[in-house]
Amino acid sequence: MLGEFDLIEKYLVGKQRQRKDVALAAGDDCALVIPPKDCHIAVTTDTLVAGTHFLPDANPAWLAHKALAANLSDLAAMGATPTWASLALTLPKLDEPWLAAFCQAFFELADYYDIQLIGGDTTKGPLAITLTVQGVVGKEQALTRHGAEPGDWIYVTGHLGDSQAGLDAILKPECQSEPFAEHLERQHFMRTPRILAGQALTRYATAAIDISDGLLADLSHILTRSEVGALLNVEQIPLSSELQEFCQSTEQAYQYALNSGEEYELCFTLPDYHREQLEQALAHTATPVTCIGQIRGQAGLECRWNDQPFAHSIQGFDHFKGHVDE
Ligand code: ADP
Ligand code: MG
C-alpha cells in the first residue's frame, strides 16, 4: 500500500524542471532558493477547502489549475514573475487516480510559467489545497493598490461574469439547463492568470488589483487605498457571448460582471499619456483590455448605464459573515 512518502516521491517531486535559482528543493527540511539581485520576492498564499470553495467531487485537474491560477493572479496583480511554489495537501484518502489527474494539471500550468515546486506538506484530513507561490519583481517596480490619481482611466483585462455564472451553474439546479452552463462551469475553474499583462503594466499603470472578490469590491479597494473616487460606465464592461446567452437579461449579465469573484482578471488604472503605449504593450501579450471608467477626486464609486444612474450594491463575501452587502 502506498504511504505518505511514496506518494510524495511518485507524484510530487522529481518530475519537474529544475530552476537554476533553486539550490535545494523538496527532500530536506527546507528548500533553499537563490534570490536575484535588486529584486523583491513577492509571496502569496491561497487555500481551497472542500465544501467551502468547491464540492468534494470537483474535477481534480480543474482544482489544481484553479489553486495555482488564484496564486498566479496575485503575482500578476503585482507585476511579478512567478518562480517557486510550495503545496500543502490535505487528503481524506490516498486516491491515486485523483492525485494523478491533480498533479498532471498542476505541473502542466507550473511548467508553462517555469515554476518549480520546491516543497510542501502532505497530511490526512478533509480535502484542502493550500499553495504558496513566490515570484520576483524589480525593486520599485511592483504594482500596488495605492497609486491611482484623478483623471486616470480604469481598465480591465478579459471579460467579467463567467466565474460566478459558472458557480451558479454548478450549485443551482434551475441554472443547469441554461445555454452554455457546462462551458461556464469549466470557466469557473479554468481561469487565465494575467502574468504577462501584469509585467507589461509595471511600466505604465498607477494601481492594479486582481479581481477575486468582484469588480466593484476590488475596484473599491483601489479607491480606498488611493483616496480617490471613480465613475464606472457599466455598459462598457466586457461580457462573453456565452454569459449573455446564459443570462435571462442583459441586466442580469451585468450584475454578474459587477460582483463575480474569482475572475482573476486584472483591474488597473492608467494615466492618459500612457494609454497608447499600454494598449500596444498588451497587444504583444495577446491580452484583451477594455477601458470601463475614470478615476476622479470626489470620493465614492458612481456607476452609470448609458449615462443614466445605475443602482448597484457591492456584494462581498466574508468567510465568517457569509454574503455581505457593503
Ligand atoms: P517535514 O518533516 O520537514 O515536515 P515532510 O516529511 O512533511 O517534511 O516532507 C518531506 C519532504 O517532502 C519535504 O522536503 C517536503 O517539502 C516535501 N513534501 C511534502 N509534501 C509535499 C507536497 N505536497 N508537495 C511538495 N513537496 C512535498
Ligand atoms: Mg511535514
Coordinates of C-alpha atoms in Angstrom, one line a residue, residues 5-257:
F5 CA 6.4 9.3 1.4
D6 CA 5.7 7.1 -1.6
L7 CA 3.0 9.5 -2.6
I8 CA 5.4 12.5 -2.4
E9 CA 8.0 10.6 -4.3
K10 CA 5.7 9.3 -7.0
Y11 CA 3.6 12.3 -7.7
L12 CA 5.1 15.5 -6.3
V13 CA 8.9 15.5 -6.5
G14 CA 11.4 14.7 -9.2
K15 CA 9.0 15.0 -12.1
Q16 CA 9.5 18.7 -12.8
R17 CA 12.1 21.0 -14.3
Q18 CA 14.9 22.3 -12.1
R19 CA 15.3 26.0 -11.9
K20 CA 18.9 27.4 -11.7
D21 CA 17.9 29.6 -8.7
V22 CA 16.9 26.6 -6.6
A23 CA 19.9 25.4 -4.5
L24 CA 17.9 22.6 -2.7
A25 CA 14.4 21.5 -3.5
A26 CA 12.0 19.1 -1.8
G27 CA 13.6 16.3 0.3
D28 CA 15.1 18.3 3.1
D29 CA 13.7 20.3 6.0
C30 CA 13.5 23.4 3.9
A31 CA 14.1 24.3 0.3
L32 CA 16.9 26.8 -0.4
V33 CA 16.4 29.4 -3.2
I34 CA 18.8 32.0 -4.6
P35 CA 17.1 35.4 -4.7
P36 CA 18.1 37.5 -7.7
K37 CA 19.9 40.9 -7.1
D38 CA 17.9 44.1 -6.9
C39 CA 14.6 42.4 -6.8
H40 CA 11.8 41.9 -4.2
I41 CA 10.4 38.5 -3.6
A42 CA 6.6 38.6 -3.9
V43 CA 4.9 36.0 -1.8
T44 CA 1.3 34.9 -1.9
T45 CA -0.9 32.1 -0.4
D46 CA -4.4 30.8 -1.2
T47 CA -6.4 28.0 0.2
L48 CA -9.1 25.9 -1.4
V49 CA -11.2 23.9 1.1
A50 CA -13.8 21.2 0.0
G51 CA -17.3 22.3 1.0
T52 CA -16.2 26.0 1.2
H53 CA -14.6 26.7 -2.2
F54 CA -15.6 23.6 -4.2
L55 CA -17.7 20.5 -4.0
P56 CA -15.8 17.4 -2.8
D57 CA -16.3 15.7 -6.2
A58 CA -14.9 18.6 -8.2
N59 CA -12.7 17.6 -11.1
P60 CA -9.1 17.3 -9.7
A61 CA -7.5 18.7 -12.8
W62 CA -9.7 21.8 -12.7
L63 CA -9.0 22.2 -8.9
A64 CA -5.2 22.1 -9.5
H65 CA -5.5 24.7 -12.2
K66 CA -7.7 26.9 -10.0
A67 CA -5.4 26.7 -7.0
L68 CA -2.3 27.7 -9.0
A69 CA -4.2 30.3 -11.1
A70 CA -5.5 32.0 -8.0
N71 CA -2.0 32.5 -6.6
L72 CA -0.6 33.4 -10.0
S73 CA -3.2 36.1 -10.3
D74 CA -2.0 37.7 -7.1
L75 CA 1.5 37.8 -8.6
A76 CA 0.2 39.2 -11.8
A77 CA -1.5 42.0 -10.0
M78 CA 1.9 43.0 -8.5
G79 CA 3.7 42.6 -11.9
A80 CA 5.8 39.8 -10.5
T81 CA 7.4 36.9 -12.4
P82 CA 6.5 33.5 -10.7
T83 CA 9.4 31.3 -9.6
W84 CA 8.7 28.9 -6.8
A85 CA 5.7 27.1 -5.2
S86 CA 5.0 25.1 -2.0
L87 CA 2.0 22.8 -1.8
A88 CA 0.2 21.8 1.4
L89 CA -2.2 19.0 0.5
T90 CA -4.7 17.5 3.0
L91 CA -6.3 14.4 1.5
P92 CA -9.1 12.3 3.0
K93 CA -7.6 9.2 1.4
L94 CA -4.9 8.2 -0.9
D95 CA -6.8 8.2 -4.2
E96 CA -4.2 7.6 -7.0
P97 CA -6.4 8.5 -10.0
W98 CA -7.4 11.7 -8.2
L99 CA -3.7 12.5 -7.5
A100 CA -2.5 11.6 -11.0
A101 CA -5.1 14.0 -12.5
F102 CA -4.4 16.7 -10.0
C103 CA -0.6 16.5 -10.5
Q104 CA -0.7 16.4 -14.2
A105 CA -2.8 19.6 -14.4
F106 CA -0.7 21.2 -11.7
F107 CA 2.6 20.6 -13.4
E108 CA 1.3 21.5 -16.8
L109 CA 0.5 25.0 -15.6
A110 CA 3.6 25.2 -13.4
D111 CA 5.8 24.3 -16.3
Y112 CA 4.2 26.8 -18.6
Y113 CA 5.2 29.6 -16.2
D114 CA 8.5 28.0 -15.3
I115 CA 7.6 27.5 -11.6
Q116 CA 9.4 24.8 -9.6
L117 CA 7.5 23.1 -6.8
I118 CA 10.1 23.3 -4.0
G119 CA 8.3 21.7 -1.1
G120 CA 5.2 21.3 0.8
D121 CA 3.4 19.2 3.3
T122 CA 1.1 16.2 3.0
T123 CA -1.5 15.2 5.6
K124 CA -4.7 13.2 6.0
G125 CA -7.9 15.1 6.7
P126 CA -10.8 16.9 5.0
L127 CA -9.7 17.7 1.4
A128 CA -7.9 21.1 1.3
I129 CA -5.3 22.6 -1.0
T130 CA -3.0 25.3 0.2
L131 CA -0.5 26.8 -2.2
T132 CA 2.2 29.4 -1.6
V133 CA 3.7 30.8 -4.7
Q134 CA 6.7 33.2 -4.8
G135 CA 7.8 35.5 -7.6
V136 CA 10.3 38.2 -8.3
V137 CA 9.8 41.8 -9.2
G138 CA 12.3 44.6 -9.7
K139 CA 12.7 47.0 -6.8
E140 CA 10.4 50.0 -7.1
Q141 CA 8.5 48.2 -9.9
A142 CA 5.8 46.3 -8.1
L143 CA 2.2 47.4 -8.9
T144 CA 0.2 48.3 -5.8
R145 CA -3.3 49.4 -5.0
H146 CA -2.4 52.9 -3.8
G147 CA -1.3 55.0 -6.8
A148 CA -4.5 55.8 -8.7
E149 CA -4.8 59.6 -9.5
P150 CA -7.9 61.6 -10.6
G151 CA -8.1 61.5 -14.4
D152 CA -6.6 58.1 -14.7
W153 CA -8.5 55.6 -16.9
I154 CA -9.8 52.4 -15.4
Y155 CA -9.2 49.2 -17.4
V156 CA -10.0 45.5 -17.0
T157 CA -8.4 42.6 -18.8
G158 CA -10.5 39.8 -20.4
H159 CA -14.3 39.7 -19.8
L160 CA -16.2 39.5 -16.5
G161 CA -19.0 37.5 -15.0
D162 CA -18.3 34.0 -16.3
S163 CA -16.9 32.7 -13.0
Q164 CA -19.9 33.5 -10.8
A165 CA -22.3 32.3 -13.5
G166 CA -20.3 29.0 -13.7
L167 CA -20.6 28.7 -9.9
D168 CA -24.4 29.2 -10.1
A169 CA -24.5 26.6 -12.9
I170 CA -22.8 24.2 -10.5
L171 CA -24.9 25.0 -7.4
K172 CA -28.3 26.0 -8.7
P173 CA -30.4 23.2 -10.4
E174 CA -32.5 25.8 -12.2
C175 CA -29.4 27.2 -13.9
Q176 CA -28.1 23.9 -15.2
S177 CA -30.2 23.8 -18.3
E178 CA -29.4 27.3 -19.4
P179 CA -27.3 27.7 -22.6
F180 CA -23.6 27.3 -22.0
A181 CA -24.0 26.1 -18.4
E182 CA -21.3 23.5 -18.9
H183 CA -18.9 25.9 -20.6
L184 CA -19.3 28.4 -17.7
E185 CA -18.8 25.6 -15.1
R186 CA -15.4 24.9 -16.6
Q187 CA -14.7 28.7 -16.9
H188 CA -15.2 28.9 -13.1
F189 CA -12.2 26.8 -12.6
M190 CA -10.0 27.3 -15.6
R191 CA -9.1 30.9 -15.3
T192 CA -6.2 32.5 -17.2
P193 CA -3.7 34.3 -14.9
R194 CA -2.6 37.5 -16.5
I195 CA 1.1 37.2 -15.7
L196 CA 2.4 38.8 -18.9
A197 CA -0.1 41.6 -18.8
G198 CA 0.9 42.3 -15.2
Q199 CA 4.6 42.5 -16.2
A200 CA 3.8 44.9 -19.0
L201 CA 1.7 47.0 -16.6
T202 CA 4.6 47.7 -14.2
R203 CA 5.9 50.4 -16.7
Y204 CA 2.6 52.2 -17.1
A205 CA -0.2 51.5 -14.5
T206 CA -0.6 53.7 -11.4
A207 CA -2.5 51.0 -9.4
A208 CA -3.6 47.4 -10.0
I209 CA -5.6 44.6 -8.3
D210 CA -6.8 41.2 -9.4
I211 CA -10.5 40.5 -9.3
S212 CA -11.0 37.9 -6.7
D213 CA -14.0 39.4 -4.8
G214 CA -15.8 41.1 -7.7
L215 CA -15.1 44.2 -9.8
L216 CA -17.0 46.6 -7.5
A217 CA -15.4 45.2 -4.3
D218 CA -11.9 45.1 -5.8
L219 CA -12.0 48.5 -7.5
S220 CA -13.3 49.9 -4.2
H221 CA -10.0 48.6 -2.6
I222 CA -8.0 50.7 -5.1
L223 CA -10.2 53.7 -4.5
T224 CA -9.8 53.4 -0.7
R225 CA -6.1 52.8 -0.8
S226 CA -5.6 55.6 -3.3
E227 CA -8.0 58.0 -1.6
V228 CA -9.9 58.8 -4.8
G229 CA -13.4 58.0 -6.3
A230 CA -14.5 56.7 -9.7
L231 CA -17.1 56.8 -12.4
L232 CA -17.8 53.4 -13.9
N233 CA -19.6 53.0 -17.2
V234 CA -21.4 49.7 -16.7
E235 CA -22.3 49.2 -20.4
Q236 CA -18.6 49.2 -21.3
I237 CA -17.7 46.2 -19.1
P238 CA -16.8 43.4 -21.4
L239 CA -19.1 40.3 -21.3
S240 CA -18.6 36.9 -23.0
S241 CA -21.2 35.9 -25.6
E242 CA -21.7 32.7 -23.5
L243 CA -22.6 34.7 -20.4
Q244 CA -25.1 36.8 -22.4
E245 CA -26.7 33.6 -23.7
F246 CA -26.8 32.0 -20.2
C247 CA -28.5 35.1 -18.6
Q248 CA -32.2 35.9 -18.8
S249 CA -31.5 39.6 -19.4
T250 CA -28.6 42.0 -20.2
E251 CA -29.1 43.5 -16.7
Q252 CA -28.5 40.1 -15.1
A253 CA -25.3 39.6 -17.2
Y254 CA -24.0 43.0 -15.9
Q255 CA -24.9 42.1 -12.3
Y256 CA -22.7 39.1 -12.7
A257 CA -19.9 41.2 -14.2

